[in-house]
CSV table of C-alpha atoms and ligand atoms in Angstrom, one decimal:
chain,number,residue,atom,x,y,z
A,12,MET,CA,-133.8,13.7,14.8
A,13,PRO,CA,-137.0,15.7,15.0
A,14,PHE,CA,-140.0,14.0,16.6
A,15,ASN,CA,-142.0,12.7,13.6
A,16,ILE,CA,-145.1,11.1,15.0
A,17,GLN,CA,-146.3,9.7,11.7
A,18,LYS,CA,-142.9,8.2,10.9
A,19,ILE,CA,-142.9,6.7,14.4
A,20,ARG,CA,-146.4,5.2,14.0
A,21,ASN,CA,-145.4,3.6,10.8
A,22,ASP,CA,-142.8,1.6,12.7
A,23,PHE,CA,-145.5,-0.2,14.7
A,24,PRO,CA,-147.4,-2.6,12.5
A,25,ILE,CA,-150.1,-3.3,15.1
A,26,LEU,CA,-151.1,0.4,15.2
A,27,SER,CA,-152.8,0.1,11.7
A,28,ARG,CA,-155.1,-2.7,12.7
A,29,LYS,CA,-158.8,-2.3,13.5
A,30,VAL,CA,-160.6,-3.4,16.6
A,31,ASN,CA,-164.4,-3.9,16.4
A,32,GLY,CA,-164.4,-2.0,13.2
A,33,TYR,CA,-162.6,1.0,14.6
A,34,PRO,CA,-158.9,2.0,14.3
A,35,LEU,CA,-157.1,0.6,17.3
A,36,VAL,CA,-156.3,3.2,19.9
A,37,TYR,CA,-153.9,1.5,22.2
A,38,LEU,CA,-153.8,3.2,25.7
A,39,ASP,CA,-152.7,0.3,27.8
A,40,ASN,CA,-148.9,1.0,27.6
A,41,ALA,CA,-148.4,0.7,31.4
A,42,ALA,CA,-149.3,-3.0,31.1
A,43,THR,CA,-147.2,-3.6,28.0
A,44,SER,CA,-145.9,-1.6,25.1
A,45,GLN,CA,-146.2,-2.3,21.4
A,46,LYS,CA,-143.2,-3.4,19.3
A,47,PRO,CA,-141.7,-1.6,16.4
A,48,GLN,CA,-140.7,-3.4,13.2
A,49,GLN,CA,-137.0,-3.1,14.2
A,50,VAL,CA,-137.6,-5.2,17.3
A,51,ILE,CA,-139.8,-7.7,15.4
A,52,ASP,CA,-137.1,-7.9,12.7
A,53,SER,CA,-134.4,-8.7,15.2
A,54,ILE,CA,-136.4,-11.7,16.4
A,55,VAL,CA,-137.0,-13.0,12.9
A,56,ASP,CA,-133.3,-12.4,12.1
A,57,TYR,CA,-132.1,-14.4,15.1
A,58,TYR,CA,-134.3,-17.4,14.4
A,59,SER,CA,-133.8,-17.3,10.6
A,60,ASN,CA,-130.0,-16.7,10.6
A,61,TYR,CA,-128.1,-17.5,13.7
A,62,ASN,CA,-130.2,-19.4,16.2
A,63,ALA,CA,-127.8,-21.4,18.5
A,64,ASN,CA,-127.1,-21.9,22.2
A,65,ILE,CA,-124.6,-19.5,23.7
A,66,HIS,CA,-121.4,-19.7,25.7
A,67,ARG,CA,-121.1,-23.4,24.8
A,68,GLY,CA,-119.9,-24.0,21.3
A,69,VAL,CA,-116.9,-23.2,19.2
A,70,HIS,CA,-119.1,-23.3,16.0
A,71,THR,CA,-119.8,-20.1,14.2
A,72,LEU,CA,-123.5,-19.9,14.9
A,73,SER,CA,-122.9,-20.3,18.6
A,74,GLN,CA,-120.3,-17.6,18.5
A,75,GLU,CA,-122.6,-15.2,16.6
A,76,ALA,CA,-125.4,-15.8,19.1
A,77,THR,CA,-123.0,-15.3,22.0
A,78,ASP,CA,-121.7,-12.1,20.6
A,79,ALA,CA,-125.2,-10.8,20.0
A,80,TYR,CA,-126.3,-11.7,23.5
A,81,GLU,CA,-123.3,-10.3,25.2
A,82,GLY,CA,-123.4,-7.3,22.9
A,83,ALA,CA,-127.0,-6.6,24.1
A,84,ARG,CA,-125.7,-6.7,27.7
A,85,GLN,CA,-123.1,-4.1,26.9
A,86,LYS,CA,-125.7,-2.0,25.1
A,87,ILE,CA,-127.9,-2.2,28.2
A,88,GLN,CA,-125.0,-1.4,30.5
A,89,THR,CA,-124.3,1.7,28.5
A,90,HIS,CA,-127.9,2.7,28.4
A,91,PHE,CA,-128.4,2.5,32.2
A,92,ASN,CA,-124.8,3.6,32.9
A,93,ALA,CA,-123.9,0.6,35.0
A,94,LYS,CA,-120.2,0.4,35.9
A,95,GLU,CA,-119.7,-3.1,34.6
A,96,ALA,CA,-121.6,-5.2,32.1
A,97,TYR,CA,-121.6,-8.2,34.5
A,98,GLU,CA,-123.6,-6.1,37.0
A,99,ILE,CA,-126.5,-6.5,34.4
A,100,ILE,CA,-128.2,-9.9,35.0
A,101,PHE,CA,-130.8,-11.1,32.5
A,102,THR,CA,-134.0,-12.2,34.1
A,103,ALA,CA,-137.5,-13.1,33.0
A,104,GLY,CA,-138.6,-9.6,34.0
A,105,THR,CA,-139.2,-7.3,36.9
A,106,THR,CA,-141.1,-9.9,39.0
A,107,HIS,CA,-138.3,-12.5,38.6
A,108,GLY,CA,-135.6,-9.9,39.5
A,109,ILE,CA,-137.3,-8.8,42.7
A,110,ASN,CA,-137.8,-12.5,43.8
A,111,LEU,CA,-134.2,-13.1,43.1
A,112,VAL,CA,-133.1,-10.4,45.4
A,113,ALA,CA,-135.7,-11.3,48.1
A,114,ASN,CA,-134.5,-14.9,48.0
A,115,GLY,CA,-130.9,-13.6,48.5
A,116,PHE,CA,-131.9,-11.5,51.5
A,117,SER,CA,-133.5,-14.5,53.2
A,118,GLU,CA,-129.9,-15.4,54.2
A,119,ILE,CA,-129.0,-11.9,55.3
A,120,LEU,CA,-131.9,-10.7,57.3
A,121,LYS,CA,-132.4,-11.5,61.0
A,122,LYS,CA,-135.4,-11.5,63.2
A,123,GLY,CA,-136.4,-7.9,64.0
A,124,ASP,CA,-134.6,-6.3,61.1
A,125,GLU,CA,-136.8,-3.9,59.2
A,126,ILE,CA,-137.4,-3.4,55.5
A,127,ILE,CA,-139.4,-0.5,54.0
A,128,VAL,CA,-141.8,-0.6,51.1
A,129,SER,CA,-144.0,2.3,49.7
A,130,ALA,CA,-147.8,2.5,49.7
A,131,MET,CA,-148.0,2.6,46.0
A,132,GLU,CA,-146.2,-0.6,44.9
A,133,HIS,CA,-147.1,-3.2,42.3
A,134,HIS,CA,-148.0,-6.5,43.9
A,135,SER,CA,-144.7,-7.9,42.6
A,136,ASN,CA,-142.8,-5.5,44.8
A,137,ILE,CA,-144.9,-6.4,47.9
A,138,VAL,CA,-145.6,-10.1,47.9
A,139,PRO,CA,-142.0,-11.4,47.6
A,140,TRP,CA,-141.0,-9.2,50.6
A,141,GLN,CA,-144.0,-10.4,52.7
A,142,MET,CA,-142.8,-13.9,52.0
A,143,LEU,CA,-139.3,-12.9,53.0
A,144,CYS,CA,-140.6,-11.5,56.3
A,145,GLU,CA,-142.5,-14.7,57.1
A,146,LYS,CA,-139.3,-16.6,56.5
A,147,THR,CA,-136.9,-14.5,58.4
A,148,GLY,CA,-139.0,-12.7,61.1
A,149,ALA,CA,-138.1,-9.3,59.6
A,150,ILE,CA,-140.6,-6.5,59.8
A,151,LEU,CA,-142.3,-4.7,56.8
A,152,LYS,CA,-142.9,-1.0,57.2
A,153,VAL,CA,-144.8,1.1,54.8
A,154,ILE,CA,-144.2,4.7,53.6
A,155,PRO,CA,-147.7,6.3,53.4
A,156,MET,CA,-148.9,8.5,50.6
A,157,ASN,CA,-151.3,11.5,50.6
A,158,LYS,CA,-154.6,12.0,48.7
A,159,GLU,CA,-152.7,13.3,45.6
A,160,GLY,CA,-150.9,9.9,45.4
A,161,VAL,CA,-147.6,11.3,46.6
A,162,LEU,CA,-145.4,9.6,49.2
A,163,ILE,CA,-145.0,11.5,52.4
A,164,PHE,CA,-141.3,12.0,52.7
A,165,SER,CA,-141.3,13.1,56.3
A,166,GLU,CA,-142.9,9.8,57.3
A,167,TYR,CA,-140.3,7.9,55.3
A,168,GLU,CA,-137.6,9.7,57.3
A,169,LYS,CA,-139.3,8.6,60.5
A,170,LEU,CA,-139.3,4.9,59.5
A,171,LEU,CA,-135.6,4.9,58.8
A,172,SER,CA,-133.4,3.6,61.6
A,173,GLU,CA,-130.3,1.4,62.3
A,174,LYS,CA,-132.7,-1.5,62.0
A,175,THR,CA,-133.5,-0.7,58.4
A,176,LYS,CA,-131.7,-3.1,56.1
A,177,LEU,CA,-133.5,-2.6,52.7
A,178,VAL,CA,-135.8,0.0,51.1
A,179,PHE,CA,-137.7,-0.9,47.9
A,180,VAL,CA,-139.8,1.5,45.9
A,181,ASN,CA,-140.9,2.0,42.4
A,182,HIS,CA,-139.5,4.8,40.3
A,183,ILE,CA,-142.9,5.4,38.8
A,184,SER,CA,-146.2,4.1,39.9
A,185,ASN,CA,-148.0,2.0,37.3
A,186,ALA,CA,-151.4,2.8,38.8
A,187,LEU,CA,-151.1,6.5,39.4
A,188,GLY,CA,-148.2,7.7,37.2
A,189,THR,CA,-146.5,9.4,40.2
A,190,ILE,CA,-142.8,9.8,39.8
A,191,ASN,CA,-141.1,9.1,43.1
A,192,PRO,CA,-138.0,11.1,44.3
A,193,ILE,CA,-135.8,8.0,44.1
A,194,ALA,CA,-132.5,10.0,44.4
A,195,GLU,CA,-133.6,11.5,47.7
A,196,ILE,CA,-135.0,8.1,48.9
A,197,ILE,CA,-131.7,6.5,48.2
A,198,GLU,CA,-129.7,9.2,49.8
A,199,LYS,CA,-131.7,9.0,53.1
A,200,ALA,CA,-131.4,5.2,53.1
A,201,ARG,CA,-127.6,5.5,52.7
A,202,GLN,CA,-127.5,7.6,55.9
A,203,VAL,CA,-128.7,4.6,58.0
A,204,GLY,CA,-126.6,2.1,55.9
A,205,ALA,CA,-129.7,0.4,54.2
A,206,ALA,CA,-129.6,-1.0,50.7
A,207,VAL,CA,-132.2,0.2,48.1
A,208,LEU,CA,-134.0,-1.6,45.3
A,209,VAL,CA,-135.8,0.5,42.7
A,210,ASP,CA,-138.5,-1.1,40.6
A,211,GLY,CA,-138.0,0.6,37.2
A,212,ALA,CA,-140.7,-1.4,35.3
A,213,GLN,CA,-142.8,1.7,34.7
A,214,SER,CA,-140.1,4.3,34.3
A,215,CYS,CA,-137.8,2.9,31.7
A,216,SER,CA,-140.0,3.7,28.8
A,217,HIS,CA,-140.2,7.3,29.8
A,218,VAL,CA,-136.9,8.2,31.3
A,219,LYS,CA,-133.3,7.1,31.2
A,220,PRO,CA,-132.0,6.4,34.7
A,221,ASP,CA,-128.2,6.8,35.5
A,222,LEU,CA,-127.5,3.9,37.9
A,223,GLN,CA,-124.1,5.1,39.0
A,224,LYS,CA,-125.3,8.6,39.6
A,225,LEU,CA,-128.2,7.3,41.6
A,226,ASP,CA,-125.8,5.0,43.5
A,227,VAL,CA,-128.6,2.4,43.8
A,228,ASP,CA,-128.0,-1.1,44.9
A,229,PHE,CA,-130.5,-3.0,42.8
A,230,TYR,CA,-132.6,-1.8,39.8
A,231,VAL,CA,-135.1,-4.1,38.0
A,232,THR,CA,-137.1,-3.6,34.9
A,233,SER,CA,-138.9,-5.6,32.1
A,234,ALA,CA,-138.2,-5.3,28.4
A,235,HIS,CA,-141.8,-5.6,27.4
A,236,LYS,CA,-142.7,-2.2,28.9
A,237,MET,CA,-140.0,-0.5,26.8
A,238,CYS,CA,-140.8,-1.8,23.2
A,239,GLY,CA,-139.0,-5.2,23.8
A,240,PRO,CA,-140.4,-8.7,24.0
A,241,THR,CA,-142.1,-10.3,27.0
A,242,GLY,CA,-140.3,-12.8,29.2
A,243,VAL,CA,-137.0,-10.9,29.6
A,244,GLY,CA,-135.8,-8.1,31.8
A,245,ILE,CA,-132.8,-7.1,33.9
A,246,LEU,CA,-131.7,-7.0,37.4
A,247,TYR,CA,-128.9,-4.6,37.9
A,248,MET,CA,-126.9,-5.3,41.1
A,249,LYS,CA,-123.8,-3.6,42.3
A,250,GLU,CA,-120.9,-6.0,42.1
A,251,GLU,CA,-120.5,-6.3,45.9
A,252,TRP,CA,-124.1,-7.6,46.0
A,253,GLY,CA,-123.5,-9.9,43.2
A,254,ASN,CA,-120.7,-11.5,45.1
A,255,LYS,CA,-122.7,-11.5,48.4
A,256,LEU,CA,-126.0,-12.9,47.4
A,257,PRO,CA,-126.5,-16.6,46.8
A,258,PRO,CA,-127.6,-17.9,43.5
A,259,TYR,CA,-131.4,-18.1,43.0
A,260,GLN,CA,-132.0,-21.0,40.6
A,261,GLY,CA,-130.3,-24.2,39.8
A,262,GLY,CA,-128.3,-26.5,42.0
A,263,GLY,CA,-124.8,-26.1,43.1
A,264,GLU,CA,-123.6,-28.3,40.3
A,265,MET,CA,-125.2,-26.0,37.7
A,266,ILE,CA,-123.3,-23.1,39.1
A,267,ALA,CA,-120.1,-25.1,39.2
A,268,GLU,CA,-120.6,-26.0,35.5
A,269,VAL,CA,-121.2,-22.4,34.5
A,270,THR,CA,-118.2,-21.3,36.4
A,271,PHE,CA,-116.2,-24.1,34.9
A,272,GLU,CA,-116.9,-22.9,31.4
A,273,LYS,CA,-116.5,-19.3,32.2
A,274,THR,CA,-113.6,-17.6,30.5
A,275,THR,CA,-114.2,-13.9,30.9
A,276,TYR,CA,-116.5,-13.1,33.9
A,277,ALA,CA,-115.5,-14.5,37.2
A,278,GLY,CA,-118.9,-15.8,38.5
A,279,LEU,CA,-121.0,-12.8,37.6
A,280,PRO,CA,-123.4,-12.5,35.9
A,281,HIS,CA,-123.6,-16.2,35.1
A,282,LYS,CA,-124.0,-17.1,38.7
A,283,PHE,CA,-127.6,-15.8,38.4
A,284,GLU,CA,-128.3,-16.9,34.8
A,285,ALA,CA,-128.7,-20.7,35.2
A,286,GLY,CA,-129.9,-22.6,32.2
A,287,THR,CA,-130.4,-21.5,28.6
A,288,PRO,CA,-131.5,-17.9,28.9
A,289,ASN,CA,-134.0,-16.1,26.7
A,290,ILE,CA,-131.3,-15.5,24.0
A,291,CYS,CA,-133.6,-14.1,21.4
A,292,GLY,CA,-135.4,-11.9,24.0
A,293,VAL,CA,-132.2,-10.4,25.2
A,294,ILE,CA,-131.1,-9.6,21.7
A,295,ALA,CA,-134.4,-8.0,20.8
A,296,PHE,CA,-134.3,-6.1,24.1
A,297,GLY,CA,-131.0,-4.6,22.8
A,298,ALA,CA,-132.8,-3.7,19.6
A,299,ALA,CA,-135.6,-2.0,21.6
A,300,ILE,CA,-133.0,0.1,23.5
A,301,ASP,CA,-131.4,1.2,20.2
A,302,TYR,CA,-134.8,2.1,18.9
A,303,LEU,CA,-135.8,4.3,21.9
A,304,ASN,CA,-132.4,6.0,22.0
A,305,ALA,CA,-132.6,6.8,18.3
A,306,ILE,CA,-135.8,8.7,19.0
A,307,GLY,CA,-134.3,10.2,22.2
A,308,PHE,CA,-135.6,10.1,25.8
A,309,GLU,CA,-135.8,13.9,26.1
A,310,GLU,CA,-138.0,14.0,23.0
A,311,ILE,CA,-140.1,11.1,24.3
A,312,GLU,CA,-140.6,12.8,27.7
A,313,LYS,CA,-141.5,16.1,26.2
A,314,TYR,CA,-144.1,14.6,23.8
A,315,GLU,CA,-145.6,12.3,26.4
A,316,ASN,CA,-146.0,15.3,28.8
A,317,GLU,CA,-148.0,17.1,26.1
A,318,LEU,CA,-150.3,14.0,25.8
A,319,LEU,CA,-150.7,13.9,29.6
A,320,LYS,CA,-151.5,17.5,29.9
A,321,TYR,CA,-154.0,17.4,27.1
A,322,ALA,CA,-155.7,14.2,28.3
A,323,THR,CA,-155.9,15.4,31.9
A,324,GLN,CA,-157.6,18.6,30.8
A,325,LYS,CA,-160.0,17.1,28.4
A,326,LEU,CA,-161.0,14.3,30.7
A,327,LEU,CA,-161.6,16.7,33.6
A,328,GLU,CA,-164.2,18.5,31.5
A,329,ILE,CA,-166.4,15.4,31.9
A,330,GLU,CA,-168.7,16.0,34.8
A,331,GLY,CA,-168.3,13.6,37.7
A,332,LEU,CA,-164.9,12.4,36.5
A,333,LYS,CA,-162.2,12.1,39.1
A,334,ILE,CA,-158.5,11.5,38.5
A,335,TYR,CA,-156.3,9.5,41.0
A,336,GLY,CA,-152.7,10.5,41.1
A,337,THR,CA,-152.6,14.3,40.8
A,338,GLY,CA,-149.1,15.0,42.2
A,339,PRO,CA,-146.8,17.5,40.5
A,340,GLU,CA,-144.3,14.9,39.2
A,341,LYS,CA,-146.2,12.6,36.9
A,342,THR,CA,-145.8,10.5,33.8
A,343,SER,CA,-148.3,9.8,31.1
A,344,VAL,CA,-150.8,7.7,33.1
A,345,VAL,CA,-154.3,8.9,33.8
A,346,SER,CA,-156.3,6.8,36.3
A,347,PHE,CA,-159.9,7.8,36.7
A,348,ASN,CA,-163.4,7.0,37.7
A,349,ILE,CA,-166.8,8.5,36.9
A,350,GLU,CA,-169.1,8.9,39.9
A,351,GLY,CA,-171.7,6.1,40.1
A,352,ILE,CA,-170.2,4.0,37.3
A,353,HIS,CA,-168.1,0.9,37.7
A,354,PRO,CA,-164.7,1.1,35.9
A,355,TYR,CA,-165.2,-2.2,34.2
A,356,ASP,CA,-168.3,-1.0,32.4
A,357,ILE,CA,-166.5,2.0,31.0
A,358,GLY,CA,-163.6,-0.3,29.8
A,359,THR,CA,-166.0,-2.6,28.1
A,360,ILE,CA,-167.9,0.2,26.2
A,361,VAL,CA,-164.7,2.0,25.0
A,362,ASP,CA,-163.3,-1.4,23.8
A,363,LYS,CA,-166.4,-1.7,21.5
A,364,LEU,CA,-165.1,1.6,20.0
A,365,GLY,CA,-161.6,0.2,19.4
A,366,ILE,CA,-160.0,1.8,22.5
A,367,ALA,CA,-157.8,-0.3,24.8
A,368,VAL,CA,-157.7,0.9,28.4
A,369,ARG,CA,-157.2,-1.1,31.5
A,370,THR,CA,-159.7,-1.4,34.3
A,371,GLY,CA,-159.3,-2.8,37.8
A,372,HIS,CA,-156.7,-2.6,40.6
A,373,HIS,CA,-153.7,-2.6,38.2
A,374,CYS,CA,-151.8,-5.1,40.5
A,375,ALA,CA,-151.8,-2.4,43.2
A,376,GLN,CA,-154.7,-3.2,45.5
A,377,PRO,CA,-153.4,-1.2,48.5
A,378,ILE,CA,-153.8,2.0,46.4
A,379,MET,CA,-157.4,1.1,45.7
A,380,ASP,CA,-158.0,0.3,49.3
A,381,PHE,CA,-156.5,3.7,50.2
A,382,TYR,CA,-159.0,5.5,48.0
A,383,LYS,CA,-161.8,3.1,49.0
A,384,ILE,CA,-162.6,2.2,45.4
A,385,PRO,CA,-162.8,-1.2,43.6
A,386,GLY,CA,-160.5,0.0,40.8
A,387,THR,CA,-160.0,2.7,38.2
A,388,VAL,CA,-160.0,3.1,34.4
A,389,ARG,CA,-156.4,3.6,33.4
A,390,ALA,CA,-155.4,5.3,30.2
A,391,SER,CA,-151.6,5.1,29.8
A,392,PHE,CA,-149.9,6.9,26.9
A,393,ALA,CA,-146.7,6.1,24.9
A,394,PHE,CA,-144.8,8.3,22.5
A,395,TYR,CA,-146.6,6.7,19.5
A,396,ASN,CA,-150.0,7.9,20.7
A,397,THR,CA,-151.5,11.1,19.4
A,398,LEU,CA,-153.7,14.0,20.5
A,399,GLU,CA,-156.4,12.6,18.1
A,400,GLU,CA,-156.3,9.4,20.1
A,401,VAL,CA,-156.8,11.4,23.3
A,402,ASP,CA,-159.9,13.0,21.7
A,403,ALA,CA,-161.2,9.5,20.6
A,404,LEU,CA,-160.8,8.3,24.2
A,405,VAL,CA,-162.6,11.4,25.7
A,406,ASN,CA,-165.5,11.0,23.2
A,407,ALA,CA,-165.8,7.3,24.0
A,408,VAL,CA,-165.8,7.9,27.7
A,409,LYS,CA,-168.5,10.6,27.3
A,410,LYS,CA,-170.6,8.0,25.3
A,411,ALA,CA,-170.0,5.4,27.9
A,412,LYS,CA,-171.1,7.8,30.6
A,413,MET,CA,-174.3,8.6,28.6
A,414,MET,CA,-175.1,5.0,28.2
A,415,LEU,CA,-174.5,4.0,31.8
A,416,SER,CA,-176.0,6.8,33.8
B,530,PLP,C1,-145.4,-4.0,35.1
B,530,PLP,C2,-144.8,-3.8,36.5
B,530,PLP,C3,-144.3,-4.7,37.3
B,530,PLP,C4,-144.3,-6.2,36.9
B,530,PLP,O1,-143.5,-6.4,35.8
B,530,PLP,P1,-143.5,-7.9,35.1
B,530,PLP,O2,-143.0,-7.7,33.7
B,530,PLP,O3,-144.9,-8.4,35.1
B,530,PLP,O4,-142.7,-8.8,35.9
B,530,PLP,C5,-143.7,-4.3,38.5
B,530,PLP,N1,-143.8,-3.1,38.9
B,530,PLP,C6,-144.3,-2.1,38.1
B,530,PLP,C7,-144.3,-0.7,38.7
B,530,PLP,C8,-144.8,-2.4,36.9
B,530,PLP,O5,-145.4,-1.4,36.2
């Protein structure tokens, strides 16, 4: 299918609305993506035609809902190339998945064990681990980054030792757009016998990871960053970890009940899916994956790279504008500031012109501390954005600069 931007835009009803009298230019995709009609339809279809609780009834609606829910799991398994469908655990999102793993490791880590994080993580991939360290006496080590916003690999290698039990890094930084060399990070961790968790929240809308090829232990992401609904995500965990980690939520009796009713999967994934899950959200997540694959990830990546290149070039023409995150491997996120102007003020003015960007620390305060700035303006592009929208952003930023300086 050739990349037809107008056809794609027509799939997203929200893109035709106005904001403050101007056509909406939505450039906050790193915070959450917009939803195509196909995903919205799948939600309406579920509640209109086969809403029922799953895994629990012999009646037709319950079976239809169960089939759709488990069908989505298989779709997601195929998409991420997990070995087994039951290695895909449905969560409320990335944050939930990380907390589930951190909770499990509280029974594995001993005092003095070391765990490694990177300097460019989202708070949700920092705080649960700090809590884990407080509980267990394990020690948190940090892979530093350089001024370009790239992890210093040789420093990472120095941190690794027999004491390292777990490494957790994001695949792509939401604040800088840097793509981290996760394959190499995993390979090095393997050499000391450490497990690896990859936070894929920011990457899954841009690239299609192959989990078996990566040989990663844990991979987490959120549906809402990849055209799906909020409140649902996945935690992939290798079967051996699924068997090893204790359940996160629900009492023992909940787990026993789920096990009791189980017919197909021995413990996994239901061990970690206590309670009625987000049935509709999971089904719509499956619809989102279908939608993205129909466009094609190679096409998406190529097009977004064009947007990134153009936006970078045009924004840098503005005097006093500085971009944070200038490494060679980047996705379509441009984080910037203009000398002497607070990012919040730029964000407010461009919103008056219909343009949605994010300002602040982007849940990654250590990065802002590293650059000694309060925050940045972040424009993050998706495959449904256009070069004309980049122009609108650049013109709005110029206007804001004129008004503020
Ligand atoms: C968005 C994001 C998260 C948090 O995702 P939630 O859906 O809020 O749980 C974590 N890490 C990265 C890199 C993100 O972009």
